[in-house]
Tab-separated table of N, CA, C and O in Angstrom:
chain	number	residue	atom	x	y	z
A	1	UNK	N	5.642	-0.661	-11.587
A	1	UNK	CA	4.458	-0.762	-10.790
A	1	UNK	C	4.139	0.592	-10.159
A	1	UNK	O	4.959	1.491	-10.176
A	2	UNK	N	2.942	0.678	-9.593
A	2	UNK	CA	2.473	1.879	-8.922
A	2	UNK	C	2.198	1.526	-7.470
A	2	UNK	O	1.558	0.512	-7.173
A	3	UNK	N	2.669	2.364	-6.574
A	3	UNK	CA	2.429	2.184	-5.153
A	3	UNK	C	1.700	3.394	-4.587
A	3	UNK	O	1.970	4.533	-4.966
A	4	UNK	N	0.780	3.143	-3.666
A	4	UNK	CA	0.073	4.190	-2.951
A	4	UNK	C	0.365	4.033	-1.468
A	4	UNK	O	0.220	2.939	-0.925
A	5	UNK	N	0.763	5.116	-0.830
A	5	UNK	CA	1.089	5.093	0.583
A	5	UNK	C	0.253	6.141	1.298
A	5	UNK	O	0.353	7.331	0.997
A	6	UNK	N	-0.566	5.693	2.258
A	6	UNK	CA	-1.419	6.580	3.026
A	6	UNK	C	-0.769	6.929	4.360
A	6	UNK	O	0.023	6.157	4.907
A	7	UNK	N	-1.161	8.072	4.898
A	7	UNK	CA	-0.739	8.466	6.224
A	7	UNK	C	-1.773	9.423	6.803
A	7	UNK	O	-2.596	9.971	6.079
A	8	UNK	N	-1.717	9.619	8.111
A	8	UNK	CA	-2.559	10.596	8.766
A	8	UNK	C	-3.676	10.039	9.614
A	8	UNK	O	-4.365	10.805	10.296
A	9	UNK	N	-3.886	8.732	9.586
A	9	UNK	CA	-4.924	8.155	10.414
A	9	UNK	C	-4.561	8.192	11.883
A	9	UNK	O	-3.427	8.462	12.254
A	10	UNK	N	-5.550	7.924	12.714
A	10	UNK	CA	-5.313	7.931	14.137
A	10	UNK	C	-6.597	7.887	14.923
A	10	UNK	O	-7.664	7.606	14.390
A	11	UNK	N	-6.473	8.166	16.208
A	11	UNK	CA	-7.591	8.171	17.144
A	11	UNK	C	-7.917	9.601	17.523
A	11	UNK	O	-7.035	10.339	17.978
A	12	UNK	N	-9.165	9.991	17.338
A	12	UNK	CA	-9.614	11.328	17.693
A	12	UNK	C	-10.968	11.249	18.373
A	12	UNK	O	-11.703	10.275	18.225
A	13	UNK	N	-11.289	12.288	19.116
A	13	UNK	CA	-12.605	12.397	19.732
A	13	UNK	C	-13.619	12.923	18.729
A	13	UNK	O	-13.268	13.598	17.757
A	14	UNK	N	-14.879	12.590	18.965
A	14	UNK	CA	-15.944	13.129	18.132
A	14	UNK	C	-15.861	14.649	18.083
A	14	UNK	O	-15.634	15.302	19.105
A	15	UNK	N	-16.043	15.185	16.880
A	15	UNK	CA	-15.920	16.613	16.678
A	15	UNK	C	-14.538	17.058	16.263
A	15	UNK	O	-14.364	18.212	15.846
A	16	UNK	N	-13.573	16.176	16.354
A	16	UNK	CA	-12.213	16.508	15.987
A	16	UNK	C	-11.964	16.397	14.505
A	16	UNK	O	-12.873	16.127	13.711
A	17	UNK	N	-10.703	16.579	14.130
A	17	UNK	CA	-10.309	16.591	12.729
A	17	UNK	C	-9.083	15.735	12.491
A	17	UNK	O	-8.239	15.555	13.375
A	18	UNK	N	-8.989	15.214	11.289
A	18	UNK	CA	-7.813	14.515	10.806
A	18	UNK	C	-7.594	14.887	9.354
A	18	UNK	O	-8.553	15.197	8.641
A	19	UNK	N	-6.358	14.819	8.937
A	19	UNK	CA	-6.017	15.045	7.536
A	19	UNK	C	-5.242	13.842	7.018
A	19	UNK	O	-4.142	13.551	7.492
A	20	UNK	N	-5.817	13.148	6.060
A	20	UNK	CA	-5.180	12.004	5.441
A	20	UNK	C	-4.454	12.433	4.178
A	20	UNK	O	-4.895	13.339	3.468
A	21	UNK	N	-3.363	11.777	3.890
A	21	UNK	CA	-2.646	12.025	2.652
A	21	UNK	C	-2.287	10.699	2.006
A	21	UNK	O	-2.137	9.682	2.673
A	22	UNK	N	-2.139	10.735	0.701
A	22	UNK	CA	-1.785	9.550	-0.062
A	22	UNK	C	-0.941	9.978	-1.245
A	22	UNK	O	-1.367	10.827	-2.031
A	23	UNK	N	0.223	9.389	-1.369
A	23	UNK	CA	1.126	9.692	-2.462
A	23	UNK	C	1.294	8.474	-3.354
A	23	UNK	O	1.574	7.373	-2.870
A	24	UNK	N	1.113	8.680	-4.639
A	24	UNK	CA	1.344	7.636	-5.627
A	24	UNK	C	2.756	7.751	-6.164
A	24	UNK	O	3.229	8.839	-6.472
A	25	UNK	N	3.421	6.631	-6.269
A	25	UNK	CA	4.784	6.627	-6.768
A	25	UNK	C	4.997	5.418	-7.665
A	25	UNK	O	4.176	4.507	-7.709
A	26	UNK	N	6.116	5.419	-8.353
A	26	UNK	CA	6.445	4.335	-9.261
A	26	UNK	C	6.471	4.810	-10.689
A	26	UNK	O	6.617	5.998	-10.979
A	27	UNK	N	6.331	3.877	-11.597
A	27	UNK	CA	6.371	4.177	-13.026
A	27	UNK	C	4.988	4.616	-13.486
A	27	UNK	O	4.208	3.827	-14.015
A	28	UNK	N	4.701	5.886	-13.272
A	28	UNK	CA	3.387	6.443	-13.571
A	28	UNK	C	3.458	7.300	-14.819
A	28	UNK	O	4.253	8.233	-14.894
A	29	UNK	N	2.617	6.985	-15.770
A	29	UNK	CA	2.476	7.821	-16.945
A	29	UNK	C	1.466	8.936	-16.701
A	29	UNK	O	1.728	10.094	-17.004
A	30	UNK	N	0.323	8.585	-16.133
A	30	UNK	CA	-0.708	9.564	-15.864
A	30	UNK	C	-1.624	9.044	-14.766
A	30	UNK	O	-1.969	7.869	-14.740
A	31	UNK	N	-2.013	9.929	-13.869
A	31	UNK	CA	-3.013	9.623	-12.857
A	31	UNK	C	-4.304	10.336	-13.236
A	31	UNK	O	-4.302	11.557	-13.419
A	32	UNK	N	-5.356	9.575	-13.360
A	32	UNK	CA	-6.652	10.164	-13.676
A	32	UNK	C	-7.338	10.555	-12.367
A	32	UNK	O	-6.929	11.509	-11.716
A	33	UNK	N	-8.347	9.828	-11.958
A	33	UNK	CA	-9.022	10.139	-10.711
A	33	UNK	C	-8.286	9.531	-9.521
A	33	UNK	O	-7.596	8.513	-9.642
A	34	UNK	N	-8.428	10.164	-8.378
A	34	UNK	CA	-7.969	9.617	-7.111
A	34	UNK	C	-9.107	9.734	-6.110
A	34	UNK	O	-9.969	10.604	-6.246
A	35	UNK	N	-9.094	8.871	-5.128
A	35	UNK	CA	-10.176	8.917	-4.171
A	35	UNK	C	-9.859	8.209	-2.880
A	35	UNK	O	-8.793	7.607	-2.711
A	36	UNK	N	-10.804	8.319	-1.974
A	36	UNK	CA	-10.730	7.666	-0.680
A	36	UNK	C	-11.956	6.794	-0.474
A	36	UNK	O	-13.087	7.229	-0.748
A	37	UNK	N	-11.722	5.591	-0.002
A	37	UNK	CA	-12.768	4.659	0.382
A	37	UNK	C	-12.552	4.276	1.833
A	37	UNK	O	-11.457	4.427	2.371
A	38	UNK	N	-13.599	3.775	2.459
A	38	UNK	CA	-13.454	3.316	3.835
A	38	UNK	C	-14.262	2.047	4.033
A	38	UNK	O	-15.223	1.778	3.324
A	39	UNK	N	-13.849	1.286	5.029
A	39	UNK	CA	-14.519	0.045	5.351
A	39	UNK	C	-14.561	-0.129	6.861
A	39	UNK	O	-13.526	-0.133	7.523
A	40	UNK	N	-15.766	-0.253	7.382
A	40	UNK	CA	-15.971	-0.547	8.789
A	40	UNK	C	-16.122	-2.051	8.966
A	40	UNK	O	-16.497	-2.762	8.026
A	41	UNK	N	-15.846	-2.570	10.168
A	41	UNK	CA	-15.980	-4.010	10.394
A	41	UNK	C	-17.375	-4.510	10.043
A	41	UNK	O	-18.379	-3.922	10.456
A	42	UNK	N	-17.436	-5.583	9.273
A	42	UNK	CA	-18.706	-6.168	8.890
A	42	UNK	C	-19.452	-5.446	7.797
A	42	UNK	O	-20.579	-5.834	7.471
A	43	UNK	N	-18.852	-4.410	7.220
A	43	UNK	CA	-19.514	-3.644	6.177
A	43	UNK	C	-18.686	-3.643	4.902
A	43	UNK	O	-17.491	-3.933	4.914
A	44	UNK	N	-19.343	-3.319	3.795
A	44	UNK	CA	-18.659	-3.225	2.520
A	44	UNK	C	-17.837	-1.947	2.439
A	44	UNK	O	-18.142	-0.947	3.093
A	45	UNK	N	-16.802	-2.009	1.622
A	45	UNK	CA	-16.035	-0.812	1.359
A	45	UNK	C	-16.899	0.181	0.583
A	45	UNK	O	-17.592	-0.189	-0.366
A	46	UNK	N	-16.853	1.442	0.985
A	46	UNK	CA	-17.686	2.453	0.367
A	46	UNK	C	-16.858	3.661	-0.055
A	46	UNK	O	-15.838	3.983	0.562
A	47	UNK	N	-17.321	4.318	-1.094
A	47	UNK	CA	-16.680	5.541	-1.551
A	47	UNK	C	-16.915	6.654	-0.542
A	47	UNK	O	-18.039	6.880	-0.100
A	48	UNK	N	-15.855	7.355	-0.185
A	48	UNK	CA	-15.944	8.521	0.670
A	48	UNK	C	-15.883	9.796	-0.164
A	48	UNK	O	-16.738	10.672	-0.048
A	49	UNK	N	-14.865	9.907	-0.996
A	49	UNK	CA	-14.685	11.092	-1.819
A	49	UNK	C	-13.805	10.746	-3.003
A	49	UNK	O	-12.962	9.858	-2.925
A	50	UNK	N	-13.994	11.473	-4.084
A	50	UNK	CA	-13.247	11.229	-5.307
A	50	UNK	C	-12.977	12.559	-5.989
A	50	UNK	O	-13.798	13.478	-5.930
A	51	UNK	N	-11.830	12.646	-6.662
A	51	UNK	CA	-11.466	13.860	-7.384
A	51	UNK	C	-10.775	13.461	-8.672
A	51	UNK	O	-9.909	12.591	-8.693
A	52	UNK	N	-11.175	14.097	-9.778
A	52	UNK	CA	-10.538	13.786	-11.039
A	52	UNK	C	-9.378	14.744	-11.301
A	52	UNK	O	-9.081	15.634	-10.503
A	53	UNK	N	-8.714	14.554	-12.431
A	53	UNK	CA	-7.517	15.331	-12.713
A	53	UNK	C	-7.805	16.806	-12.908
A	53	UNK	O	-6.902	17.632	-12.741
A	54	UNK	N	-9.037	17.149	-13.267
A	54	UNK	CA	-9.416	18.538	-13.433
A	54	UNK	C	-9.912	19.209	-12.177
A	54	UNK	O	-10.212	20.405	-12.198
A	55	UNK	N	-10.018	18.464	-11.090
A	55	UNK	CA	-10.432	19.033	-9.822
A	55	UNK	C	-11.889	18.834	-9.459
A	55	UNK	O	-12.315	19.274	-8.389
A	56	UNK	N	-12.661	18.186	-10.322
A	56	UNK	CA	-14.053	17.915	-9.989
A	56	UNK	C	-14.133	16.855	-8.906
A	56	UNK	O	-13.391	15.874	-8.926
A	57	UNK	N	-15.047	17.044	-7.980
A	57	UNK	CA	-15.141	16.167	-6.821
A	57	UNK	C	-16.541	15.596	-6.669
A	57	UNK	O	-17.520	16.150	-7.171
A	58	UNK	N	-16.615	14.483	-5.972
A	58	UNK	CA	-17.884	13.967	-5.510
A	58	UNK	C	-17.667	13.290	-4.164
A	58	UNK	O	-16.586	12.789	-3.869
A	59	UNK	N	-18.724	13.298	-3.345
A	59	UNK	CA	-18.650	12.833	-1.977
A	59	UNK	C	-19.815	11.920	-1.655
A	59	UNK	O	-20.902	12.043	-2.229
A	60	UNK	N	-19.587	11.034	-0.710
A	60	UNK	CA	-20.692	10.306	-0.124
A	60	UNK	C	-21.586	11.279	0.630
A	60	UNK	O	-21.111	12.247	1.230
A	61	UNK	N	-22.888	11.020	0.600
A	61	UNK	CA	-23.817	11.909	1.286
A	61	UNK	C	-23.478	12.058	2.769
A	61	UNK	O	-23.663	13.129	3.355
A	62	UNK	N	-22.978	11.002	3.373
A	62	UNK	CA	-22.721	11.011	4.799
A	62	UNK	C	-21.581	11.931	5.213
A	62	UNK	O	-21.459	12.255	6.397
A	63	UNK	N	-20.745	12.354	4.265
A	63	UNK	CA	-19.597	13.189	4.608
A	63	UNK	C	-19.662	14.571	3.991
A	63	UNK	O	-18.789	15.406	4.273
A	64	UNK	N	-20.658	14.846	3.181
A	64	UNK	CA	-20.770	16.154	2.547
A	64	UNK	C	-20.844	17.257	3.594
A	64	UNK	O	-21.571	17.154	4.578
A	65	UNK	N	-20.088	18.308	3.365
A	65	UNK	CA	-20.045	19.418	4.295
A	65	UNK	C	-19.051	19.252	5.415
A	65	UNK	O	-18.775	20.217	6.133
A	66	UNK	N	-18.517	18.054	5.587
A	66	UNK	CA	-17.554	17.794	6.654
A	66	UNK	C	-16.171	17.428	6.124
A	66	UNK	O	-15.166	17.789	6.729
A	67	UNK	N	-16.127	16.709	5.009
A	67	UNK	CA	-14.861	16.256	4.437
A	67	UNK	C	-14.567	17.044	3.165
A	67	UNK	O	-15.486	17.411	2.419
A	68	UNK	N	-13.295	17.251	2.896
A	68	UNK	CA	-12.863	17.916	1.682
A	68	UNK	C	-11.705	17.146	1.066
A	68	UNK	O	-10.699	16.889	1.735
A	69	UNK	N	-11.854	16.783	-0.193
A	69	UNK	CA	-10.785	16.099	-0.904
A	69	UNK	C	-10.070	17.110	-1.799
A	69	UNK	O	-10.695	17.999	-2.379
A	70	UNK	N	-8.771	16.973	-1.897
A	70	UNK	CA	-7.972	17.834	-2.751
A	70	UNK	C	-6.784	17.037	-3.261
A	70	UNK	O	-6.509	15.939	-2.782
A	71	UNK	N	-6.086	17.592	-4.230
A	71	UNK	CA	-4.926	16.887	-4.767
A	71	UNK	C	-3.872	17.859	-5.246
A	71	UNK	O	-4.166	19.000	-5.610
A	72	UNK	N	-2.654	17.379	-5.242
A	72	UNK	CA	-1.520	18.077	-5.828
A	72	UNK	C	-1.077	17.241	-7.019
A	72	UNK	O	-0.367	16.248	-6.858
A	73	UNK	N	-1.506	17.631	-8.197
A	73	UNK	CA	-1.292	16.808	-9.384
A	73	UNK	C	0.185	16.577	-9.687
A	73	UNK	O	0.568	15.489	-10.110
A	74	UNK	N	0.990	17.599	-9.493
A	74	UNK	CA	2.405	17.470	-9.811
A	74	UNK	C	3.099	16.439	-8.942
A	74	UNK	O	4.134	15.899	-9.336
A	75	UNK	N	2.545	16.162	-7.778
A	75	UNK	CA	3.132	15.191	-6.858
A	75	UNK	C	2.333	13.892	-6.796
A	75	UNK	O	2.673	13.006	-6.018
A	76	UNK	N	1.268	13.794	-7.601
A	76	UNK	CA	0.393	12.618	-7.572
A	76	UNK	C	-0.038	12.292	-6.145
A	76	UNK	O	0.024	11.141	-5.702
A	77	UNK	N	-0.466	13.314	-5.454
A	77	UNK	CA	-0.845	13.192	-4.061
A	77	UNK	C	-2.277	13.653	-3.865
A	77	UNK	O	-2.698	14.652	-4.451
A	78	UNK	N	-3.019	12.933	-3.045
A	78	UNK	CA	-4.389	13.290	-2.733
A	78	UNK	C	-4.526	13.418	-1.226
A	78	UNK	O	-3.866	12.698	-0.462
A	79	UNK	N	-5.378	14.342	-0.795
A	79	UNK	CA	-5.592	14.607	0.615
A	79	UNK	C	-7.070	14.486	0.943
A	79	UNK	O	-7.934	14.690	0.098
A	80	UNK	N	-7.345	14.182	2.189
A	80	UNK	CA	-8.712	14.182	2.687
A	80	UNK	C	-8.723	14.887	4.033
A	80	UNK	O	-8.207	14.354	5.018
A	81	UNK	N	-9.279	16.084	4.045
A	81	UNK	CA	-9.454	16.823	5.285
A	81	UNK	C	-10.790	16.419	5.890
A	81	UNK	O	-11.833	16.603	5.263
A	82	UNK	N	-10.756	15.885	7.090
A	82	UNK	CA	-11.942	15.382	7.750
A	82	UNK	C	-12.197	16.220	8.998
A	82	UNK	O	-11.397	16.209	9.934
A	83	UNK	N	-13.295	16.933	8.992
A	83	UNK	CA	-13.689	17.764	10.113
A	83	UNK	C	-14.988	17.250	10.719
A	83	UNK	O	-15.721	16.489	10.095
A	84	UNK	N	-15.269	17.697	11.927
A	84	UNK	CA	-16.495	17.310	12.627
A	84	UNK	C	-16.701	15.806	12.596
A	84	UNK	O	-17.781	15.307	12.280
A	85	UNK	N	-15.668	15.082	12.940
A	85	UNK	CA	-15.707	13.629	12.850
A	85	UNK	C	-16.727	13.037	13.813
A	85	UNK	O	-16.931	13.541	14.918
A	86	UNK	N	-17.351	11.968	13.363
A	86	UNK	CA	-18.356	11.251	14.124
A	86	UNK	C	-17.901	9.816	14.346
A	86	UNK	O	-17.120	9.287	13.562
A	87	UNK	N	-18.401	9.159	15.393
A	87	UNK	CA	-18.027	7.758	15.605
A	87	UNK	C	-18.302	6.869	14.398
A	87	UNK	O	-17.546	5.924	14.149
A	88	UNK	N	-19.347	7.157	13.646
A	88	UNK	CA	-19.660	6.351	12.478
A	88	UNK	C	-18.673	6.538	11.330
A	88	UNK	O	-18.743	5.821	10.329
A	89	UNK	N	-17.754	7.485	11.456
A	89	UNK	CA	-16.681	7.630	10.480
A	89	UNK	C	-15.553	6.633	10.712
A	89	UNK	O	-14.633	6.545	9.895
A	90	UNK	N	-15.610	5.904	11.800
A	90	UNK	CA	-14.565	4.949	12.135
A	90	UNK	C	-14.446	3.868	11.068
A	90	UNK	O	-15.447	3.333	10.593
A	91	UNK	N	-13.228	3.546	10.704
A	91	UNK	CA	-12.981	2.494	9.739
A	91	UNK	C	-11.580	2.587	9.187
A	91	UNK	O	-10.797	3.456	9.562
A	92	UNK	N	-11.277	1.674	8.297
A	92	UNK	CA	-10.015	1.706	7.583
A	92	UNK	C	-10.224	2.491	6.298
A	92	UNK	O	-11.122	2.172	5.509
A	93	UNK	N	-9.416	3.498	6.095
A	93	UNK	CA	-9.525	4.357	4.927
A	93	UNK	C	-8.469	3.966	3.909
A	93	UNK	O	-7.279	3.878	4.226
A	94	UNK	N	-8.914	3.744	2.687
A	94	UNK	CA	-8.049	3.284	1.616
A	94	UNK	C	-7.940	4.340	0.525
A	94	UNK	O	-8.948	4.889	0.077
A	95	UNK	N	-6.740	4.584	0.087
A	95	UNK	CA	-6.494	5.462	-1.039
A	95	UNK	C	-6.638	4.677	-2.334
A	95	UNK	O	-6.253	3.506	-2.414
A	96	UNK	N	-7.190	5.319	-3.340
A	96	UNK	CA	-7.388	4.704	-4.642
A	96	UNK	C	-6.914	5.655	-5.734
A	96	UNK	O	-7.087	6.871	-5.630
A	97	UNK	N	-6.326	5.095	-6.769
A	97	UNK	CA	-5.925	5.889	-7.922
A	97	UNK	C	-6.221	5.129	-9.193
A	97	UNK	O	-5.901	3.938	-9.307
A	98	UNK	N	-6.840	5.802	-10.134
A	98	UNK	CA	-7.019	5.294	-11.490
A	98	UNK	C	-5.861	5.859	-12.291
A	98	UNK	O	-5.831	7.052	-12.588
A	99	UNK	N	-4.909	5.012	-12.619
A	99	UNK	CA	-3.666	5.492	-13.203
A	99	UNK	C	-3.241	4.643	-14.377
A	99	UNK	O	-3.576	3.457	-14.471
A	100	UNK	N	-2.489	5.272	-15.269
A	100	UNK	CA	-1.865	4.588	-16.394
A	100	UNK	C	-0.403	4.398	-16.051
A	100	UNK	O	0.318	5.370	-15.816
A	101	UNK	N	0.036	3.173	-16.008
A	101	UNK	CA	1.422	2.865	-15.717
A	101	UNK	C	2.308	3.189	-16.904
A	101	UNK	O	1.893	3.062	-18.056
A	102	UNK	N	3.519	3.597	-16.633
A	102	UNK	CA	4.465	3.820	-17.702
A	102	UNK	C	4.644	2.569	-18.525
A	102	UNK	O	4.840	1.478	-17.985
A	103	UNK	N	4.560	2.712	-19.822
A	103	UNK	CA	4.678	1.577	-20.718
A	103	UNK	C	3.377	0.864	-21.015
A	103	UNK	O	3.364	-0.069	-21.822
A	104	UNK	N	2.302	1.285	-20.369
A	104	UNK	CA	0.995	0.682	-20.569
A	104	UNK	C	0.112	1.607	-21.387
A	104	UNK	O	0.372	2.809	-21.492
A	105	UNK	N	-0.942	1.050	-21.945
A	105	UNK	CA	-1.879	1.838	-22.745
A	105	UNK	C	-3.248	1.929	-22.099
A	105	UNK	O	-4.144	2.569	-22.645
A	106	UNK	N	-3.423	1.322	-20.947
A	106	UNK	CA	-4.710	1.324	-20.288
A	106	UNK	C	-4.559	1.677	-18.817
A	106	UNK	O	-3.502	1.467	-18.215
A	107	UNK	N	-5.628	2.211	-18.236
A	107	UNK	CA	-5.612	2.572	-16.828
A	107	UNK	C	-6.015	1.384	-15.964
A	107	UNK	O	-6.617	0.416	-16.433
A	108	UNK	N	-5.693	1.494	-14.685
A	108	UNK	CA	-5.947	0.428	-13.738
A	108	UNK	C	-6.164	1.041	-12.371
A	108	UNK	O	-5.594	2.086	-12.051
A	109	UNK	N	-7.005	0.393	-11.569
A	109	UNK	CA	-7.251	0.838	-10.201
A	109	UNK	C	-6.163	0.324	-9.272
A	109	UNK	O	-5.939	-0.885	-9.156
A	110	UNK	N	-5.506	1.246	-8.589
A	110	UNK	CA	-4.492	0.906	-7.599
A	110	UNK	C	-4.994	1.282	-6.217
A	110	UNK	O	-5.744	2.252	-6.052
A	111	UNK	N	-4.563	0.518	-5.224
A	111	UNK	CA	-5.042	0.695	-3.858
A	111	UNK	C	-3.896	0.766	-2.868
A	111	UNK	O	-2.899	0.051	-2.999
A	112	UNK	N	-4.052	1.613	-1.876
A	112	UNK	CA	-3.122	1.650	-0.772
A	112	UNK	C	-3.433	0.579	0.246
A	112	UNK	O	-4.409	-0.171	0.127
A	113	UNK	N	-2.606	0.497	1.266
A	113	UNK	CA	-2.748	-0.549	2.276
A	113	UNK	C	-3.802	-0.220	3.323
A	113	UNK	O	-4.214	-1.110	4.071
A	114	UNK	N	-4.227	1.015	3.389
A	114	UNK	CA	-5.224	1.440	4.344
A	114	UNK	C	-4.617	2.075	5.577
A	114	UNK	O	-3.515	1.730	5.999
A	115	UNK	N	-5.351	3.011	6.151
A	115	UNK	CA	-4.949	3.637	7.403
A	115	UNK	C	-6.166	3.703	8.317
A	115	UNK	O	-7.263	4.037	7.884
A	116	UNK	N	-5.969	3.359	9.575
A	116	UNK	CA	-7.068	3.259	10.522
A	116	UNK	C	-7.462	4.632	11.040
A	116	UNK	O	-6.612	5.415	11.475
A	117	UNK	N	-8.757	4.904	11.005
A	117	UNK	CA	-9.327	6.099	11.610
A	117	UNK	C	-10.330	5.651	12.657
A	117	UNK	O	-11.268	4.921	12.347
A	118	UNK	N	-10.122	6.077	13.888
A	118	UNK	CA	-11.023	5.730	14.978
A	118	UNK	C	-11.511	7.004	15.645
A	118	UNK	O	-10.702	7.829	16.073
A	119	UNK	N	-12.821	7.149	15.723
A	119	UNK	CA	-13.435	8.322	16.327
A	119	UNK	C	-14.177	7.870	17.577
A	119	UNK	O	-15.113	7.064	17.496
A	120	UNK	N	-13.771	8.370	18.714
A	120	UNK	CA	-14.380	7.997	19.980
A	120	UNK	C	-15.448	9.005	20.373
A	120	UNK	O	-15.380	10.186	20.020
A	121	UNK	N	-16.431	8.544	21.129
A	121	UNK	CA	-17.519	9.401	21.567
A	121	UNK	C	-17.283	9.897	22.981
A	121	UNK	O	-16.372	9.442	23.680
């Protein structure tokens, strides 16, 4: 199986910064894209940022210029640097990986348990 473990969430004031990390572990043959999603109470889960194995990225319009996604491929780890945080960034942030499990021939979406990010005004 594949496990994703997130860390780095917390409580910060508006304008502050946080750095989230997520490490994939287990029987992994290959990790394709990795990304971060978030969900606020009463709202749908939404894409925040995504990065493929070659380093190409895409971001939600609401975070462009403030958030930066990066990855360390050799460690199957993805990071999200969040700067200039706003109260509307508050939510549970989930790590996602499109990965091929060892012994499998197809990729599958794996999800972390989520980490809470709260931005106070």
